[in-house]
mmCIF file of C-alpha atoms in Angstrom:
data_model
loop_
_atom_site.group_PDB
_atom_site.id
_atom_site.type_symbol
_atom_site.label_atom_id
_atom_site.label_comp_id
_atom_site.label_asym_id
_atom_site.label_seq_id
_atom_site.Cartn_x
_atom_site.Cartn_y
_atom_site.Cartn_z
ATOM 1 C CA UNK A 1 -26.509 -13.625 -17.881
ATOM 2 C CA UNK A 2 -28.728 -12.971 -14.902
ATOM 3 C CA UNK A 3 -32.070 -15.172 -14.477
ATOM 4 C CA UNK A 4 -35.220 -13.164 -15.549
ATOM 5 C CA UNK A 5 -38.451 -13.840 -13.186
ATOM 6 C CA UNK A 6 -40.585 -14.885 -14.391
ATOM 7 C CA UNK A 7 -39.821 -16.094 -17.099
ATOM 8 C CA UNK A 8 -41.510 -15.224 -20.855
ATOM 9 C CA UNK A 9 -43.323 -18.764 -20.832
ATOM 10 C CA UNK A 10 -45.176 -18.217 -17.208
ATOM 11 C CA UNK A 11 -46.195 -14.778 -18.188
ATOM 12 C CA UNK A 12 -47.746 -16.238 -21.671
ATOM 13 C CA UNK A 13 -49.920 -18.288 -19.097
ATOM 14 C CA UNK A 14 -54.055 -17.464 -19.634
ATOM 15 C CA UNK A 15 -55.375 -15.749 -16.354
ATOM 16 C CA UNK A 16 -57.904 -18.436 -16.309
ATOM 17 C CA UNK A 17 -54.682 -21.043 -15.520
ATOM 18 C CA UNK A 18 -53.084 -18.649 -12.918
ATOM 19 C CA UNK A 19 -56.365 -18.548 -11.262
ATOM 20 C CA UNK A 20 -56.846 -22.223 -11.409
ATOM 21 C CA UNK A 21 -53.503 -22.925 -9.955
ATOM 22 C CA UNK A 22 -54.207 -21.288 -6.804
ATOM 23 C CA UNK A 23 -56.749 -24.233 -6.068
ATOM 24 C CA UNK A 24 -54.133 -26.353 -6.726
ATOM 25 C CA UNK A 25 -51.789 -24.940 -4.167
ATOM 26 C CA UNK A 26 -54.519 -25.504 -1.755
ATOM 27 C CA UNK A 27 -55.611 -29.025 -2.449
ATOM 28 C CA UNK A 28 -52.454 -30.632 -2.542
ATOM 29 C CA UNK A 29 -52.416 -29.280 1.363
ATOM 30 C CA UNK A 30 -55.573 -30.074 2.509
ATOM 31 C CA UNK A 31 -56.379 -33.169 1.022
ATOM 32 C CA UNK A 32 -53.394 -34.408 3.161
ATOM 33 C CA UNK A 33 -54.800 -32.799 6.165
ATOM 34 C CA UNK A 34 -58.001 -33.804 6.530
ATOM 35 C CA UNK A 35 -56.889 -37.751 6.186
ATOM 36 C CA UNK A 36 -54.254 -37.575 8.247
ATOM 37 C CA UNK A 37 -54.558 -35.072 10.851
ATOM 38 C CA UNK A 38 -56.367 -37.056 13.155
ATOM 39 C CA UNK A 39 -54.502 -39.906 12.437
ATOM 40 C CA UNK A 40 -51.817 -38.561 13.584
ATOM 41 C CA UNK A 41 -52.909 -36.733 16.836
ATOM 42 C CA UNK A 42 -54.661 -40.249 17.341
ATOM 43 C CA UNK A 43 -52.068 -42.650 16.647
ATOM 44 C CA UNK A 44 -48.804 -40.777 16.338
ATOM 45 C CA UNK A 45 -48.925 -38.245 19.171
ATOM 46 C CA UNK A 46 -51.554 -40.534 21.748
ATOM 47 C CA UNK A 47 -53.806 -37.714 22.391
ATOM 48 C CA UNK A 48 -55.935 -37.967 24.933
ATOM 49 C CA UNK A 49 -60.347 -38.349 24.286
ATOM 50 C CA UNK A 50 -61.168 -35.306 26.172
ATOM 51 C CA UNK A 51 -58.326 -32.932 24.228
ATOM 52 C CA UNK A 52 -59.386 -34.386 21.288
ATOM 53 C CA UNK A 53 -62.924 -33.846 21.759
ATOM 54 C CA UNK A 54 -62.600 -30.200 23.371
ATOM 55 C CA UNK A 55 -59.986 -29.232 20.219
ATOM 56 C CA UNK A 56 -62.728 -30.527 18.054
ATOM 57 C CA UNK A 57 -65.437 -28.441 19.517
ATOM 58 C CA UNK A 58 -63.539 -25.688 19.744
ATOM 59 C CA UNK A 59 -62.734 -26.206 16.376
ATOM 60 C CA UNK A 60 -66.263 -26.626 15.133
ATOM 61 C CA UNK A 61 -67.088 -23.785 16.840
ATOM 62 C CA UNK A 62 -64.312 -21.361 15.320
ATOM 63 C CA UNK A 63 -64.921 -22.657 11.659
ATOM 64 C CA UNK A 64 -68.501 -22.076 12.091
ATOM 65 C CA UNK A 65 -67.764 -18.130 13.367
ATOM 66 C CA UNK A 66 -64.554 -17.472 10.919
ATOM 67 C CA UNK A 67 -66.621 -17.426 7.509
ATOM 68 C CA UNK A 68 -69.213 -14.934 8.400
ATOM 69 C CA UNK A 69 -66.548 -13.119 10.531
ATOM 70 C CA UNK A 70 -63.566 -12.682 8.105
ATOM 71 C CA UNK A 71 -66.187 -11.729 5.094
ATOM 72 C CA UNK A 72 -68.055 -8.875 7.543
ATOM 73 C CA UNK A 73 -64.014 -7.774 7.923
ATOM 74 C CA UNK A 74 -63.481 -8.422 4.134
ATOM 75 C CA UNK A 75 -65.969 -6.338 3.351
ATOM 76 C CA UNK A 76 -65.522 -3.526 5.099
ATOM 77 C CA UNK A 77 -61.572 -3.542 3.979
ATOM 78 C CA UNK A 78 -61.987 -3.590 0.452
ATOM 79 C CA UNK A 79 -65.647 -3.232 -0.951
ATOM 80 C CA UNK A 80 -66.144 0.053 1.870
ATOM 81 C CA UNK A 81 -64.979 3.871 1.527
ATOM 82 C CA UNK A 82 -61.403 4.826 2.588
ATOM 83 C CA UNK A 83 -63.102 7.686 5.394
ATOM 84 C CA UNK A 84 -59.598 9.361 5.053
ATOM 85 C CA UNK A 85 -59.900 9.690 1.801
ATOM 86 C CA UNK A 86 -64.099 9.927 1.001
ATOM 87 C CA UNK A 87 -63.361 7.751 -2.630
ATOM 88 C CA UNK A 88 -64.079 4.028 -2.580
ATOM 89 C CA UNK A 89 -61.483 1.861 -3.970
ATOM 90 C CA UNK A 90 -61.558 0.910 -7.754
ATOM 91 C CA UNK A 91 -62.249 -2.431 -9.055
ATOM 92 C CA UNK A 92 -58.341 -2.776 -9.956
ATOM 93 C CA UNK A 93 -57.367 -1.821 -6.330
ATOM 94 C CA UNK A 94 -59.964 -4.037 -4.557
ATOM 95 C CA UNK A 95 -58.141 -6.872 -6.989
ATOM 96 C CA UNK A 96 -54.531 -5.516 -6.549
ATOM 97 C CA UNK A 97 -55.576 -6.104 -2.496
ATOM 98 C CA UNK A 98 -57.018 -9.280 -3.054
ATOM 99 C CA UNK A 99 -54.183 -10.805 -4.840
ATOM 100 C CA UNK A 100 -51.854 -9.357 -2.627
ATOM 101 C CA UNK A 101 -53.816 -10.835 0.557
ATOM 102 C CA UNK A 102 -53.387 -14.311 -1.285
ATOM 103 C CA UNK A 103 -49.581 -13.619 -1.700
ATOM 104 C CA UNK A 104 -49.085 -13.338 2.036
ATOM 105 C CA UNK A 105 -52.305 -15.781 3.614
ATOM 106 C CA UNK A 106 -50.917 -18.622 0.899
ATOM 107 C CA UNK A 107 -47.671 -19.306 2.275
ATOM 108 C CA UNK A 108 -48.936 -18.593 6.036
ATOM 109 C CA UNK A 109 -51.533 -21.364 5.198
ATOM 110 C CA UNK A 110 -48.211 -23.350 4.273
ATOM 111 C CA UNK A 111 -46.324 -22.884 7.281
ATOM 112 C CA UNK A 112 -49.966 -23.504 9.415
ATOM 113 C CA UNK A 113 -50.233 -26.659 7.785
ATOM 114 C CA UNK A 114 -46.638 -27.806 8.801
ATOM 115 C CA UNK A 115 -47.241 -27.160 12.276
ATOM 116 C CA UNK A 116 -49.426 -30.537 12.546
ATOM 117 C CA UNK A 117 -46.450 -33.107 11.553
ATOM 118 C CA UNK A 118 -43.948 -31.737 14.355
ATOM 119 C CA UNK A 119 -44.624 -32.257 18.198
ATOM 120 C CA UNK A 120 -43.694 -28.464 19.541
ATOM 121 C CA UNK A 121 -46.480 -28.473 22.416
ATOM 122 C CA UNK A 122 -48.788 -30.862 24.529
ATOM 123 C CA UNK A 123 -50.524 -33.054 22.075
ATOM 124 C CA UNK A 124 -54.210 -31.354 23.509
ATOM 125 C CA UNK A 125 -52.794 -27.767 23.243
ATOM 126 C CA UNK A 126 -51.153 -28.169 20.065
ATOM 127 C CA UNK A 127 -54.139 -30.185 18.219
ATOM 128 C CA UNK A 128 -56.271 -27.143 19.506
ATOM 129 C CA UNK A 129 -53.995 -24.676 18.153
ATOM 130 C CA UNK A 130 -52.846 -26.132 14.949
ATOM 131 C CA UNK A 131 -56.483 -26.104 13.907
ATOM 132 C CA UNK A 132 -57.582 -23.202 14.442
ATOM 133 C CA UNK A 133 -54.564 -21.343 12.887
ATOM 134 C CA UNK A 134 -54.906 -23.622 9.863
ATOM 135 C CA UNK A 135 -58.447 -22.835 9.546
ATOM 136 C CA UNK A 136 -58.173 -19.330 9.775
ATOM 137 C CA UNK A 137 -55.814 -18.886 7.145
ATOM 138 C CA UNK A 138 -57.556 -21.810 4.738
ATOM 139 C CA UNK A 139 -60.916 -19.029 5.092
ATOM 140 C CA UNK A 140 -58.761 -16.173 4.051
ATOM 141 C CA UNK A 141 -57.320 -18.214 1.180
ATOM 142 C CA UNK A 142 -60.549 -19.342 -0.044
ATOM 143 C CA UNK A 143 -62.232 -16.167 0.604
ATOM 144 C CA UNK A 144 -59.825 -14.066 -1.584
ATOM 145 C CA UNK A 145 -59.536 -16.479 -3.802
ATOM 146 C CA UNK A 146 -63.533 -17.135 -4.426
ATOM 147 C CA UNK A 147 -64.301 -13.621 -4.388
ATOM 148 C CA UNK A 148 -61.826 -12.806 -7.135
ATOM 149 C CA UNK A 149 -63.622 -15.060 -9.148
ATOM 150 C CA UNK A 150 -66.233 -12.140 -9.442
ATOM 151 C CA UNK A 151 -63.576 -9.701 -10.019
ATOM 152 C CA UNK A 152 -61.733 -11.141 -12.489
ATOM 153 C CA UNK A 153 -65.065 -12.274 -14.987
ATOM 154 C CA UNK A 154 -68.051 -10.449 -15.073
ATOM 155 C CA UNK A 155 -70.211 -12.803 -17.835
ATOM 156 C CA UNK A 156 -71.722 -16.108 -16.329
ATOM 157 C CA UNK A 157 -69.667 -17.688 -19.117
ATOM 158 C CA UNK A 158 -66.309 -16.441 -18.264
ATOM 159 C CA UNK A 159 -66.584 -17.309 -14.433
ATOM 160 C CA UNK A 160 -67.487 -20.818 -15.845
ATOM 161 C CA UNK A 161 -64.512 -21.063 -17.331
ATOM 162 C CA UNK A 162 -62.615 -20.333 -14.348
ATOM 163 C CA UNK A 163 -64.466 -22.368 -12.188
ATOM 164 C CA UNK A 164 -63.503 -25.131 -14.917
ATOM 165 C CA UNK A 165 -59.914 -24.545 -14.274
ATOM 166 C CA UNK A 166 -60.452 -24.581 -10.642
ATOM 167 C CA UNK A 167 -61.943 -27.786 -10.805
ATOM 168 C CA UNK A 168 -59.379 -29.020 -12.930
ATOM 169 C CA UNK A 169 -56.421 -28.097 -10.764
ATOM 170 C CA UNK A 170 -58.227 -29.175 -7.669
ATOM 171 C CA UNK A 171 -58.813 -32.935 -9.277
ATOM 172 C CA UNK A 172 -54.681 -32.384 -9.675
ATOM 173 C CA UNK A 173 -54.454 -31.354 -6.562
ATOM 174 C CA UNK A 174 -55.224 -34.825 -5.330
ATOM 175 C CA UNK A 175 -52.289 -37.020 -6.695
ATOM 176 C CA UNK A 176 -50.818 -35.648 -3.162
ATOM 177 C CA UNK A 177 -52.891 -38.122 -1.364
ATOM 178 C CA UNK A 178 -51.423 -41.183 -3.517
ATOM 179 C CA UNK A 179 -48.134 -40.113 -2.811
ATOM 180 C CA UNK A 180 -48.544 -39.598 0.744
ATOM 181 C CA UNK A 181 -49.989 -43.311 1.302
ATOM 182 C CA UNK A 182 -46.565 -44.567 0.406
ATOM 183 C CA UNK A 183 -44.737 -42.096 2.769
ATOM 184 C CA UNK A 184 -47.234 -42.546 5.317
ATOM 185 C CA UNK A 185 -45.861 -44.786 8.526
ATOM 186 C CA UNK A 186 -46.449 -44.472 12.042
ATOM 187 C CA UNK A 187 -43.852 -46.384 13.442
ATOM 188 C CA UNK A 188 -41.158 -44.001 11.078
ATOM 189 C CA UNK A 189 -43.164 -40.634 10.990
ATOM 190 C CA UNK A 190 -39.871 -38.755 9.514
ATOM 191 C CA UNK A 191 -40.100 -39.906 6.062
ATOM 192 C CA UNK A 192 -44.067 -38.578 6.145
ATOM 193 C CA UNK A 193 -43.121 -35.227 7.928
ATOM 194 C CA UNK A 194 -40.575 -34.818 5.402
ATOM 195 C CA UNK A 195 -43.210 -35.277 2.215
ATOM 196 C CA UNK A 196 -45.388 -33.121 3.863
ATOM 197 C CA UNK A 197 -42.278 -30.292 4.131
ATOM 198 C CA UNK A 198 -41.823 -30.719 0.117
ATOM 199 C CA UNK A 199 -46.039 -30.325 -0.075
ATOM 200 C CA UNK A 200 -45.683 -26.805 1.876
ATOM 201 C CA UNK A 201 -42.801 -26.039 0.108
ATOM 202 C CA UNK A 202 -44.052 -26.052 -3.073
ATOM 203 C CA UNK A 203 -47.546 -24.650 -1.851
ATOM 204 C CA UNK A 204 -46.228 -21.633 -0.592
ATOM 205 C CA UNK A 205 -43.504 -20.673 -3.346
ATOM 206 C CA UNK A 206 -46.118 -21.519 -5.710
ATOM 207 C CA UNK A 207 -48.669 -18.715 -3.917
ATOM 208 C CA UNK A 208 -46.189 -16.665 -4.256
ATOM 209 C CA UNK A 209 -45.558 -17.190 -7.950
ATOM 210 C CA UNK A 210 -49.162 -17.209 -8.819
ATOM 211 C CA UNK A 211 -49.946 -13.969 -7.379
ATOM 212 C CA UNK A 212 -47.142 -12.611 -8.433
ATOM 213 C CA UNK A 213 -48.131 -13.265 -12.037
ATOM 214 C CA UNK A 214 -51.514 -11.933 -11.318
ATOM 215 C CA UNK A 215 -50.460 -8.766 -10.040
ATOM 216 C CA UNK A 216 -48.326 -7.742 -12.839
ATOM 217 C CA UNK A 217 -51.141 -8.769 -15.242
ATOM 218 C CA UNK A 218 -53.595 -6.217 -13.193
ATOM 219 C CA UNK A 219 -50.877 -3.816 -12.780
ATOM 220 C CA UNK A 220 -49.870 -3.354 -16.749
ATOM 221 C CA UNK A 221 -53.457 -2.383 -17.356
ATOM 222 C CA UNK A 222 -52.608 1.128 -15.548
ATOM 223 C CA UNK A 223 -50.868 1.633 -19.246
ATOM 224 C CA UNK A 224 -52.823 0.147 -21.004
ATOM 225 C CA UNK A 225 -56.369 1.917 -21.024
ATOM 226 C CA UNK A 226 -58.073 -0.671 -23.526
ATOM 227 C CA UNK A 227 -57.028 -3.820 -20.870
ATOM 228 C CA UNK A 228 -56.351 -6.150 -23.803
ATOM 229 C CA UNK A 229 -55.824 -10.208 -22.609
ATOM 230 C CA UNK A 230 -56.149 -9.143 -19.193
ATOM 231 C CA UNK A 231 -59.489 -10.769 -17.659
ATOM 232 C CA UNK A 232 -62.757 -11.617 -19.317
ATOM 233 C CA UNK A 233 -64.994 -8.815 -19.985
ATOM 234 C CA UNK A 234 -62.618 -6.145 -18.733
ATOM 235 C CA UNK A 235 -63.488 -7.043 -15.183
ATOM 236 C CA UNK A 236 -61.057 -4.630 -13.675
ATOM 237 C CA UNK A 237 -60.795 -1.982 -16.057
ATOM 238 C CA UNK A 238 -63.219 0.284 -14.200
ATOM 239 C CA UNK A 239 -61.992 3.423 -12.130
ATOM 240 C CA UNK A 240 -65.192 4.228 -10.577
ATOM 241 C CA UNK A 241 -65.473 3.415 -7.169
ATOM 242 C CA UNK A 242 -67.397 -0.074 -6.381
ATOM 243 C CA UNK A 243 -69.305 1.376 -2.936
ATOM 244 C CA UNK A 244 -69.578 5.029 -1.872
ATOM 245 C CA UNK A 245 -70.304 7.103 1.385
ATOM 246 C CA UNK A 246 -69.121 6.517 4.385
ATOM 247 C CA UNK A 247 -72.739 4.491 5.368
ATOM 248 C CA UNK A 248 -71.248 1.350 3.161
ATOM 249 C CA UNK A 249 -68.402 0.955 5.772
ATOM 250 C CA UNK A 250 -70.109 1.518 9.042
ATOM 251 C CA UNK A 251 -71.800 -1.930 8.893
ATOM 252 C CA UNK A 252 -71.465 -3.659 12.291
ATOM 253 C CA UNK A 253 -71.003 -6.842 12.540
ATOM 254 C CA UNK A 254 -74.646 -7.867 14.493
ATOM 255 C CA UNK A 255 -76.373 -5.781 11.129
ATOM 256 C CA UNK A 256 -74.530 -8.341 9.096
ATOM 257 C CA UNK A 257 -75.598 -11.271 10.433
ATOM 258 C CA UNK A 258 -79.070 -10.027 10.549
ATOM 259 C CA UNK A 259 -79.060 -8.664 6.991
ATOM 260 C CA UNK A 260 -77.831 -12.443 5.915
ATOM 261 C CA UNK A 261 -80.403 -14.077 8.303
ATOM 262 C CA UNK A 262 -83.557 -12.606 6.333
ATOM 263 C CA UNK A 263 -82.053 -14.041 2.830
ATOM 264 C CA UNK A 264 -84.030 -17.749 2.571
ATOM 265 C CA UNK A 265 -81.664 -18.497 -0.008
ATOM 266 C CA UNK A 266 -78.160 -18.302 2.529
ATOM 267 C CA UNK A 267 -80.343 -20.062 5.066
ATOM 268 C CA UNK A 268 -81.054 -23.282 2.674
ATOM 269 C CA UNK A 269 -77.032 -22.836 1.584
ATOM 270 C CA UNK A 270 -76.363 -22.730 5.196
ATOM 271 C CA UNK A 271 -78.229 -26.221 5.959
ATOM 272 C CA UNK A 272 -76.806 -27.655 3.196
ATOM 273 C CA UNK A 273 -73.235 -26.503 3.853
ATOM 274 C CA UNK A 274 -73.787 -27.898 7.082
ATOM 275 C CA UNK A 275 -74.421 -31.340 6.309
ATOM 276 C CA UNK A 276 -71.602 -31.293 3.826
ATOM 277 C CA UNK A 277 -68.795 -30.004 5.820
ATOM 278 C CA UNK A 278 -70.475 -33.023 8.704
ATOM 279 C CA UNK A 279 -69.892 -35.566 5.628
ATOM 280 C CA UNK A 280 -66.299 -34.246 4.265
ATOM 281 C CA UNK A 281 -65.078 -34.601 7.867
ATOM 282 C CA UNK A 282 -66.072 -37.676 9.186
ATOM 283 C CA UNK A 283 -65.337 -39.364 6.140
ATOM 284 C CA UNK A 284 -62.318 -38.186 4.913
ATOM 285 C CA UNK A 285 -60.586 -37.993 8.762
ATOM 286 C CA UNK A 286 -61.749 -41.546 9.861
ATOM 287 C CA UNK A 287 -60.901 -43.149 6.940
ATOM 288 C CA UNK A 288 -57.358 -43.819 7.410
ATOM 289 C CA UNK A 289 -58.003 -45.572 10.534
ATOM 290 C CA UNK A 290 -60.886 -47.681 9.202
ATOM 291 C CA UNK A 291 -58.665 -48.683 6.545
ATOM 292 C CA UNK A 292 -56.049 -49.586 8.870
ATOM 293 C CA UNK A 293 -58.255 -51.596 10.989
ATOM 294 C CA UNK A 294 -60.671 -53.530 8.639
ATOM 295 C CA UNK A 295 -58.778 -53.923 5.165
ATOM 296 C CA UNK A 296 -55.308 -53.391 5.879
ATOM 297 C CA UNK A 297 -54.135 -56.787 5.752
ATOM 298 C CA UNK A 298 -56.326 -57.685 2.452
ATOM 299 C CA UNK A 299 -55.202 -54.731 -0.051
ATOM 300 C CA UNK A 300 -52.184 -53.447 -1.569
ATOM 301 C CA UNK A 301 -50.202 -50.194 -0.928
ATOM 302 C CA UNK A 302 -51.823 -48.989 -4.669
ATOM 303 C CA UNK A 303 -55.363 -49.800 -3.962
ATOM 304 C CA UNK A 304 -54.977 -48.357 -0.527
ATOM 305 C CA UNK A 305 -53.778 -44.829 -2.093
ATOM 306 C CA UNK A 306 -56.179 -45.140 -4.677
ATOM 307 C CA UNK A 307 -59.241 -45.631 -1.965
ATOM 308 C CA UNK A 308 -57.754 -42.496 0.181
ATOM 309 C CA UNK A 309 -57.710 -40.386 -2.993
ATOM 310 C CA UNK A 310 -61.067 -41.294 -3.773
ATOM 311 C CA UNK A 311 -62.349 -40.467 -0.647
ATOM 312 C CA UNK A 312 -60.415 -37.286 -1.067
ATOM 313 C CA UNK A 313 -62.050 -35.865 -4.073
ATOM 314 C CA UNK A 314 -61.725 -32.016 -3.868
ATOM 315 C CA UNK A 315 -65.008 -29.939 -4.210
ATOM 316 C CA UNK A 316 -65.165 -26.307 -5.260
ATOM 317 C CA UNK A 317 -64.590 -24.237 -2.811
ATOM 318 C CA UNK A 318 -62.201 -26.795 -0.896
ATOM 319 C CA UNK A 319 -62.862 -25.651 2.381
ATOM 320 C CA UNK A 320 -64.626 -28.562 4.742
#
């Protein structure tokens, strides 16, 4: 008898917990990162100060650009007119390319995050790298992932219940920082490197299977005119075009930022964001090395974990 995939129980699953599960596959990954990265550059590798502090700038700089950039792109891609074609794309295709977008950036975001635990390059070049190739793919994760959240429920009630489940998966998602304090050692980085292989691993097959799920779920309702059990609300059983006329996809990018700079509200957002993301990283990626240097002698390995997962607590969205 040949294996059936997926099997009858995963396809039983509620949308709401495929959707949650995708947080999941993120968290576990960059909980992980943002304690130990610099650690490890730091301590591990013996980067130098100024290619540490030129990879973070460049850094800072690129994850400040990336969000508006990628959702301009986003944008135009999906929620624009095809000009070949004149006709905008239906709700079901803009989530058919969403989830499909997540089934490729996931595992990318995988393989990104595995490039920090193996010395392939100069420590300066390959900090500089490592982060901005992990932070461009985290964006286009959380991007698709956030913005099917308003394709998938339509009611403020249903996309509270998935932001429930995304919360719930994401406070999951940290029992990979306990484990990793026991595998983490500087002196013997191979039994860390190879934890953090089994944390891709599972991230990126897991991507794979979650919009894999979702797309069949999206795709039956091409039969099935009603959409029974598919989403909340019927969010994707409209064929009408979401935008239409070629003016919706000649944006530019310099009109974008301009339209968002005369909305007060995304300017408070913005400020706040700012401070948080200033917070989530100098918290979560000094830790490790203040808890080295001031308490390591005077706790054990379970209240160290314990502290590192606290300090870890994922956040909807999960981006820092």
């Amino acid at each position: 008898m040949g294996l059936d995939w997926p099997p009858a129980w995963l396809l039983g699953l509620p949308t709401a917990v495929v959707y949650g599960s995708l947080a999941f596959f993120t968290t576990i990954l960059h909980n992980v990162f943002l304690l130990y990265y610099v650690d490890t550059f730091v301590s591990v590798y013996k980067i130098n100060k100024v290619s540490f502090w030129v990879g973070e700038t460049v850094f800072l700089l690129w994850n400040s650009f990336n969000d508006p950039l990628f959702g301009w792109l986003s944008d135009r891609r999906f929620l624009s007119s095809q000009p070949r074609s004149g006709a905008g794309l239906s709700s079901r295709d803009v989530v058919l390319t969403r989830v499909r977008a997540l089934g490729w950036h996931g595992p990318l975001l995988a393989l990104s995050f595995l490039a920090f635990w193996v010395p392939w390059a100069p420590a300066g070049l390959q900090f500089l790298l490592c982060l901005c190739l992990y932070d461009g793919f985290l964006t286009l994760v959380d991007l698709h992932h956030h913005a099917l959240l308003a394709d998938l429920a339509l009611s403020a009630h249903d996309r509270t219940h998935l932001n429930f489940y995304c919360s719930l998966f994401s406070a999951a998602g940290a029992m990979s920082v306990f484990a990793s304090y026991a595998f983490w050692n500087k002196e013997d980085f191979s039994s860390f490197r190879a934890f953090c292989v089994v944390l891709a691993a599972g991230s990126g097959l897991g991507f794979l299977g979650a919009t894999q799920l979702l797309k069949r779920r999206i795709e039956a309702t091409r039969k099935d005119r009603g959409c029974p059990g598919l989403v909340m609300d019927g969010g994707v059983c409209e064929e009408e075009p979401l935008v239409g006329g070629e003016e919706a996809g000649s944006i530019t990018l310099g009109q974008y930022l301009r339209q968002l700079a005369h909305h007060q509200n995304f300017l408070w957002f913005v400020g706040m964001d700012l401070v948080q993301v200033f917070h989530c990283h100098f918290n979560s990626n000094f830790f490790p090395l203040f808890l080295e240097h001031l308490l390591s002698d005077h706790i054990s390995l379970s209240t160290g974990s314990f502290l590192l997962a606290t300090v870890s607590s994922p956040r909807v969205p999960v981006s820092c």
